[in-house]
Structures are given as C-alpha cells and as structure tokens.
Short mmCIF file of C-alpha atoms in Angstrom, two decimals:
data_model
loop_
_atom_site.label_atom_id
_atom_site.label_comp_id
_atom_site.label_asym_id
_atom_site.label_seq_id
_atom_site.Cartn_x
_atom_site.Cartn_y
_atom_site.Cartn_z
CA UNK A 1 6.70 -19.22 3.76
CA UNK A 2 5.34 -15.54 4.60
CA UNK A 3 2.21 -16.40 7.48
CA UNK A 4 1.36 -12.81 7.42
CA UNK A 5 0.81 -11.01 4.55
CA UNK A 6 0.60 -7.23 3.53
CA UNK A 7 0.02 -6.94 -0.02
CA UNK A 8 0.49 -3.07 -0.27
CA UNK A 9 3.78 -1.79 0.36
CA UNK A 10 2.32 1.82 0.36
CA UNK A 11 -0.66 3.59 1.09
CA UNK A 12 -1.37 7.34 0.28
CA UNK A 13 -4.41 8.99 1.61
CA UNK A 14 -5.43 12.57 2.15
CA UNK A 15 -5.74 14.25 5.47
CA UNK A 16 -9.44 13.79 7.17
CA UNK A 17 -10.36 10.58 4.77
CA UNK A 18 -9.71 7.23 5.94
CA UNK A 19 -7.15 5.07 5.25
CA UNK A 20 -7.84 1.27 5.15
CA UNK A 21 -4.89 -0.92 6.00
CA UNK A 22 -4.79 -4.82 4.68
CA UNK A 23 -3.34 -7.68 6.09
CA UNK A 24 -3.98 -11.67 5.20
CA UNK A 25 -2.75 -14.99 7.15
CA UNK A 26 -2.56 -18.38 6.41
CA UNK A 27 -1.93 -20.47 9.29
CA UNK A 28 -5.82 -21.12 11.08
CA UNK A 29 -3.77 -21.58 14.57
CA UNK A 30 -3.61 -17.90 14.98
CA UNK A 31 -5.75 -16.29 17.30
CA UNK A 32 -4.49 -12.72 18.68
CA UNK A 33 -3.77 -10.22 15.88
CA UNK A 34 -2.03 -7.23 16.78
CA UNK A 35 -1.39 -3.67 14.51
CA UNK A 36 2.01 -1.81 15.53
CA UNK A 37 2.68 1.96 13.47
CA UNK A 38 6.52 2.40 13.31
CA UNK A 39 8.86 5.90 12.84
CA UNK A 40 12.05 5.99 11.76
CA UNK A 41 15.03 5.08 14.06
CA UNK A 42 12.16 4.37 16.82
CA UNK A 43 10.54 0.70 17.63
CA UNK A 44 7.30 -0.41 17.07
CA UNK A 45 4.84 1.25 18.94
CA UNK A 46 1.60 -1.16 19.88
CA UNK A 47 -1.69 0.33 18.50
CA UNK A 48 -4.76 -1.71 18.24
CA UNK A 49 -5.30 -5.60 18.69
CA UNK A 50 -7.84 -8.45 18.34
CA UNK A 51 -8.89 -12.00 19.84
CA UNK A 52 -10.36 -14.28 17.41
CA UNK A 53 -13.72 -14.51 19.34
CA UNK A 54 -14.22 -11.19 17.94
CA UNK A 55 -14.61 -9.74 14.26
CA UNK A 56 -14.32 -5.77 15.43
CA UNK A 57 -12.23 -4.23 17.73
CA UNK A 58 -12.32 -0.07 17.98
CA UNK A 59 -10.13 2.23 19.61
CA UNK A 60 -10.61 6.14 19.20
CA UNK A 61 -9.96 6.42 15.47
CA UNK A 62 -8.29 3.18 14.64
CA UNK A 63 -10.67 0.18 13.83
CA UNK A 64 -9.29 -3.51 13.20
CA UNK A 65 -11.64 -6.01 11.61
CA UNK A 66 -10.91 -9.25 11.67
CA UNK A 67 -12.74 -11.84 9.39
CA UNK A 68 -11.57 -15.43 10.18
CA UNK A 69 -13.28 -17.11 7.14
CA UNK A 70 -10.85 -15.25 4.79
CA UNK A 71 -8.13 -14.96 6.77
CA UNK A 72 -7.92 -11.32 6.70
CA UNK A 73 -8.06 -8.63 8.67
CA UNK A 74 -7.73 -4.69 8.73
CA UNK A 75 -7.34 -1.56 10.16
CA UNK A 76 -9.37 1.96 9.48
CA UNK A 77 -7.73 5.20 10.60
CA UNK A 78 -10.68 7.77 10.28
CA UNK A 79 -10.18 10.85 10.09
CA UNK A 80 -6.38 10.12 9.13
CA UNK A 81 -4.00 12.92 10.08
CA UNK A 82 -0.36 13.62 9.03
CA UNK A 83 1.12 12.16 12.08
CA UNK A 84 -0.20 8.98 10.91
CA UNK A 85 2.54 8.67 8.36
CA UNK A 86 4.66 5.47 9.12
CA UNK A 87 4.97 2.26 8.48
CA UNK A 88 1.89 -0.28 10.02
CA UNK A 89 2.69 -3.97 10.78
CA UNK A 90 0.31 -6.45 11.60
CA UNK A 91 1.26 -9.07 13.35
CA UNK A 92 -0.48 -12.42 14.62
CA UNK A 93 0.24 -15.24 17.45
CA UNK A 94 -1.17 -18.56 18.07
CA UNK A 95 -2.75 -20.48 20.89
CA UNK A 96 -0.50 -20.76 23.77
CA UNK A 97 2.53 -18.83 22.30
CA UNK A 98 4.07 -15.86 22.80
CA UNK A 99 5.92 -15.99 19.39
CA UNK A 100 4.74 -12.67 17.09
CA UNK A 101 4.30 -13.08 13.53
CA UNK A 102 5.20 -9.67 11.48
CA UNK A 103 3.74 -9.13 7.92
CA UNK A 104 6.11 -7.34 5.71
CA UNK A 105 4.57 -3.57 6.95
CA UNK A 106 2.88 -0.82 4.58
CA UNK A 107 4.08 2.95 4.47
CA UNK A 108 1.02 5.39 4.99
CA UNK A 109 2.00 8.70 4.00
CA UNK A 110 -1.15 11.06 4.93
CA UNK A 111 -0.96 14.39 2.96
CA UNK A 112 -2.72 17.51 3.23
CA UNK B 1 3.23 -0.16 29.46
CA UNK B 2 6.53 -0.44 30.34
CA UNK B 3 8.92 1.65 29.62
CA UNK B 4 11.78 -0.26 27.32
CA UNK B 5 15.00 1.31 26.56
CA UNK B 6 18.29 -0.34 24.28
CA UNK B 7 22.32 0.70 24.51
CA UNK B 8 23.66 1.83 22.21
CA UNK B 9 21.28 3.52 19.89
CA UNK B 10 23.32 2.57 17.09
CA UNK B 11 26.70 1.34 16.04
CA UNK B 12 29.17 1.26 13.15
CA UNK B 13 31.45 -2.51 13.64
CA UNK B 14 34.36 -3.90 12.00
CA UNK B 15 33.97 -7.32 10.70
CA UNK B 16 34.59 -10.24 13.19
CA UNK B 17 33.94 -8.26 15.84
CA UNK B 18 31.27 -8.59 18.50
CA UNK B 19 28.35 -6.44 19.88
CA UNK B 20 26.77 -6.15 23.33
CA UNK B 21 22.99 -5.00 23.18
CA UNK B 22 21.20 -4.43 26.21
CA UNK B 23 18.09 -3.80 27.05
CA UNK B 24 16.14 -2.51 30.57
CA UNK B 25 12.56 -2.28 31.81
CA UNK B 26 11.50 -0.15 34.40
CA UNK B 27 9.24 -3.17 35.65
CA UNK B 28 9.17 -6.84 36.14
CA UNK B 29 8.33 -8.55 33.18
CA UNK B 30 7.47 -12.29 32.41
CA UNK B 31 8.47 -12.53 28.31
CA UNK B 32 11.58 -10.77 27.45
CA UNK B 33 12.40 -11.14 23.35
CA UNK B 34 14.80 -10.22 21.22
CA UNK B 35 13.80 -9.19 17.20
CA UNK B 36 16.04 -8.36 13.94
CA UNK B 37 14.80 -5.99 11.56
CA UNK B 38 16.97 -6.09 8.00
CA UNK B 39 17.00 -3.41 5.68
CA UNK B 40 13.57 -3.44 4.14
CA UNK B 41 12.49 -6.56 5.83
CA UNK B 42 9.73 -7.44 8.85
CA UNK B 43 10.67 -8.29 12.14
CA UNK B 44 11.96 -11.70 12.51
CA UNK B 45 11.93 -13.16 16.25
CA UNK B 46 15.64 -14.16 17.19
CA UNK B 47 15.22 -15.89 20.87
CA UNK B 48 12.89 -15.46 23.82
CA UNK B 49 15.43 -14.67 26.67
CA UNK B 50 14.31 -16.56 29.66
CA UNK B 51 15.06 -15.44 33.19
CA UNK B 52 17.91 -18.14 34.95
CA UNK B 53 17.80 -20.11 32.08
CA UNK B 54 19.36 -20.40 28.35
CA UNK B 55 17.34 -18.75 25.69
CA UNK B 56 15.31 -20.63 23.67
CA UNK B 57 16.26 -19.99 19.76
CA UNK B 58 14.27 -19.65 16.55
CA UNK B 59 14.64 -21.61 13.58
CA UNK B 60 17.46 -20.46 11.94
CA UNK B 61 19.68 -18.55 15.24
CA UNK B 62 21.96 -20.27 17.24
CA UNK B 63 22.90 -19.75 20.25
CA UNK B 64 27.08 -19.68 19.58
CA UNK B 65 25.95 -16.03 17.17
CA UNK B 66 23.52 -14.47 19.40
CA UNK B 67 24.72 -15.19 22.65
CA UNK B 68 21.39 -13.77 25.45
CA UNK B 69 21.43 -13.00 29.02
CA UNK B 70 18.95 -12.85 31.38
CA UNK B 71 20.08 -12.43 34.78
CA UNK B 72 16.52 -10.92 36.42
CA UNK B 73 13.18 -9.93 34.99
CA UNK B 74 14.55 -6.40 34.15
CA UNK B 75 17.06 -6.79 31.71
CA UNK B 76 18.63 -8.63 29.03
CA UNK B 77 21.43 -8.38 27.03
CA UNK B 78 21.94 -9.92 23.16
CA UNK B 79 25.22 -10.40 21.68
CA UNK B 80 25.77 -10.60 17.92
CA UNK B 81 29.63 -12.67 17.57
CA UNK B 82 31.96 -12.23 14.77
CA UNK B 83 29.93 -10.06 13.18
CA UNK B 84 29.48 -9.59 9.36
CA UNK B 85 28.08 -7.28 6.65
CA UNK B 86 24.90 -9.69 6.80
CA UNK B 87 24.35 -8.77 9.99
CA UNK B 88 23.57 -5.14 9.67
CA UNK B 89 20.36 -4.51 11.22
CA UNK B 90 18.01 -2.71 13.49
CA UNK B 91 17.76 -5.36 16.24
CA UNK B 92 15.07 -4.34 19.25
CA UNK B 93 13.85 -5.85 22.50
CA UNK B 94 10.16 -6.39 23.36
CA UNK B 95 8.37 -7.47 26.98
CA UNK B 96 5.52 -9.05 27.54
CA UNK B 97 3.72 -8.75 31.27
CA UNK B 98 2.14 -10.80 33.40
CA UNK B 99 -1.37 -8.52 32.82
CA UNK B 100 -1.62 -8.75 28.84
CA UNK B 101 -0.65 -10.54 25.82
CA UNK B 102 0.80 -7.77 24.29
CA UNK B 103 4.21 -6.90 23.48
CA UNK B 104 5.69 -3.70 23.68
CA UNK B 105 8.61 -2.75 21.70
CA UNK B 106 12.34 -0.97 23.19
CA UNK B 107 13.70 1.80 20.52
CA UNK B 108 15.81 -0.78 18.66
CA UNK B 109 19.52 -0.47 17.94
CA UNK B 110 20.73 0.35 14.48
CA UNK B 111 24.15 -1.66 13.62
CA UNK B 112 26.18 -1.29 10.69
CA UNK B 113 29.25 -3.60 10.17
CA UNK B 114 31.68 -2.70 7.90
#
C-alpha cells in the first residue's frame, strides 16, 4: 500500500515559468511533510518542509502547500531554472515518529 | 546540517558475499537511519540504528541480512550478508539532530552484485 503518492513521473517546464510539483497521502496520522530534490549518484538533498498546523510554507523560490482536507500537498519552484532538473520526493512522517515516508519521486527537467 | 559521508561510493559484489557500509557525521546526532533505494524505486527505510543498542528493523528486514552498528553518535555501519542480484541498490544513511525533525541524507552507496 503506497502512503505517499506522486502521480507524475515527469515534469517538463521551461526556464523562468513555474513548475508545480504534486504529491497525495492517505494515512490522516501524518503530520510533517518534507520535499527532498535528488542528482544522480548523490543523496537526497532536504529542500522545503511543512507541519500540519500550517497550509503554506515558503522558502526563496520553492513554495509547499499543504491542504489536509484532500490529502495533498505541493511544491512551486518559481522562476524554475535548469539546475532544478532532478528528481523531487516528498516525503511525510507521523506523530511521534521519526520513520520517513517517500512517494515514488517525479523527474523535472527545466529547459531553456 | 551535518555533514554525512558513506564508504565506498559504490561497489561491484559476487553473489554470497557480504558488504560493509559505513557511514560518519561530523556531529553528534540523536537518529541515525539506514535507506535502500532499488532501481527505479523510492526510498524504503531499512532500520533506525540506535546508539548501544540493536537496531530496530522495518517490516520486511531482518536483522541476520542487514546486520547495523552503532558504536557512538557519529557513525554507523550497515552490512548487507550473502548478498544477491536482488540486492543491488543505492543504499544511503540519514541523521536526524537533536534541534530539528529533519533528516538529512549521506551520498548513498551504489552496489551491484553480480
């Protein structure tokens, strides 16, 4: 049973627009979400994250939304840049534990 | 965040061998954690390592495959036993501190058995 979800395995946006990254949950326990961008041959490298008692959550040019009624939440990259190409997993924990939750990950690829 | 790095990078294995993975902070952390990434998969957690005490397993590991040490709060070390094809993976490291629920991820090591 997949908790996290990432429906798109692959995003492609042109340079300067924004690129809107989806990710879904079913398990109402969870209340940290957490967006990591991966390269090749490197590890996951932590970007933005979220509490549940909020529904926004902004850093620079990455935005995560988080909307608890659906079960959903996402990230905006605006403007997106080149460098931005990689894979983006969102991940979620519950109450009281430590234990990460990885969706299945989306490819950006940002072009010029 | 602390700085997380993994030996070896990568490796190529023989079947029914084993594999050593280890994996140093520059700090004292609380949460040390050990992930697999298959080919085209997410990140499933294996064990949290736990400092002076066995490693407590997800669903689906056991300890007698994935042997983990945790001998102080910098380092850990994750064994894969009698390795097999199946067990190709990227496998990586993450720490947790004491000042924020975040986890932060080593480089990962890439292991191909033949």
């Amino acid at each position: 049973d997949q908790q996290v979800k990432q429906n798109s395995p692959s995003l492609s946006v042109q340079e300067g627009r924004i690129s809107i990254l989806n990710c879904d949950y079913t398990n109402s326990m969870f209340d940290y979400f957490l967006w990591y961008k991966k390269y090749p041959a490197e590890g996951p490298t932590f970007l933005i994250s979220i509490s549940s008692i909020k529904d926004k959550n902004e850093d620079g040019r990455f935005t995560v939304f988080l909307n608890k009624s659906a079960k959903h939440l996402s990230l905006h990259i605006v403007p997106s840049q080149p460098g931005d190409s990689a894979v983006y997993f969102c991940a979620a924990s519950a109450r009281n534990t430590d234990k990460l939750i990885f969706g299945t990950g989306t490819r950006l690829q940002v072009f010029p | 965040s602390a700085v997380i790095s993994q030996k070896p990078s990568r490796d190529i294995c023989q079947r029914g061998t084993s594999l050593t993975i280890q994996c140093q902070v520059d700090s004292q952390v609380t949460m040390m954690f050990w992930y697999r990434q298959q080919p085209g998969q997410s990140l499933t957690l294996i064990a949290t390592a736990n400092q002076g005490s066995e490693a407590t397993y997800e669903s689906g590991f056991v300890i007698d495959k994935f042997p983990i040490s945790r001998p102080n709060l910098t380092f850990s070390t994750l064994t894969v036993s009698n390795m097999s094809p199946e067990d190709s993976s990227i496998y990586l490291c993450s720490v947790e501190t004491q000042s924020t629920d975040t986890q932060y991820f080593g480089p990962g090591t890439r292991l191909t058995v033949l």
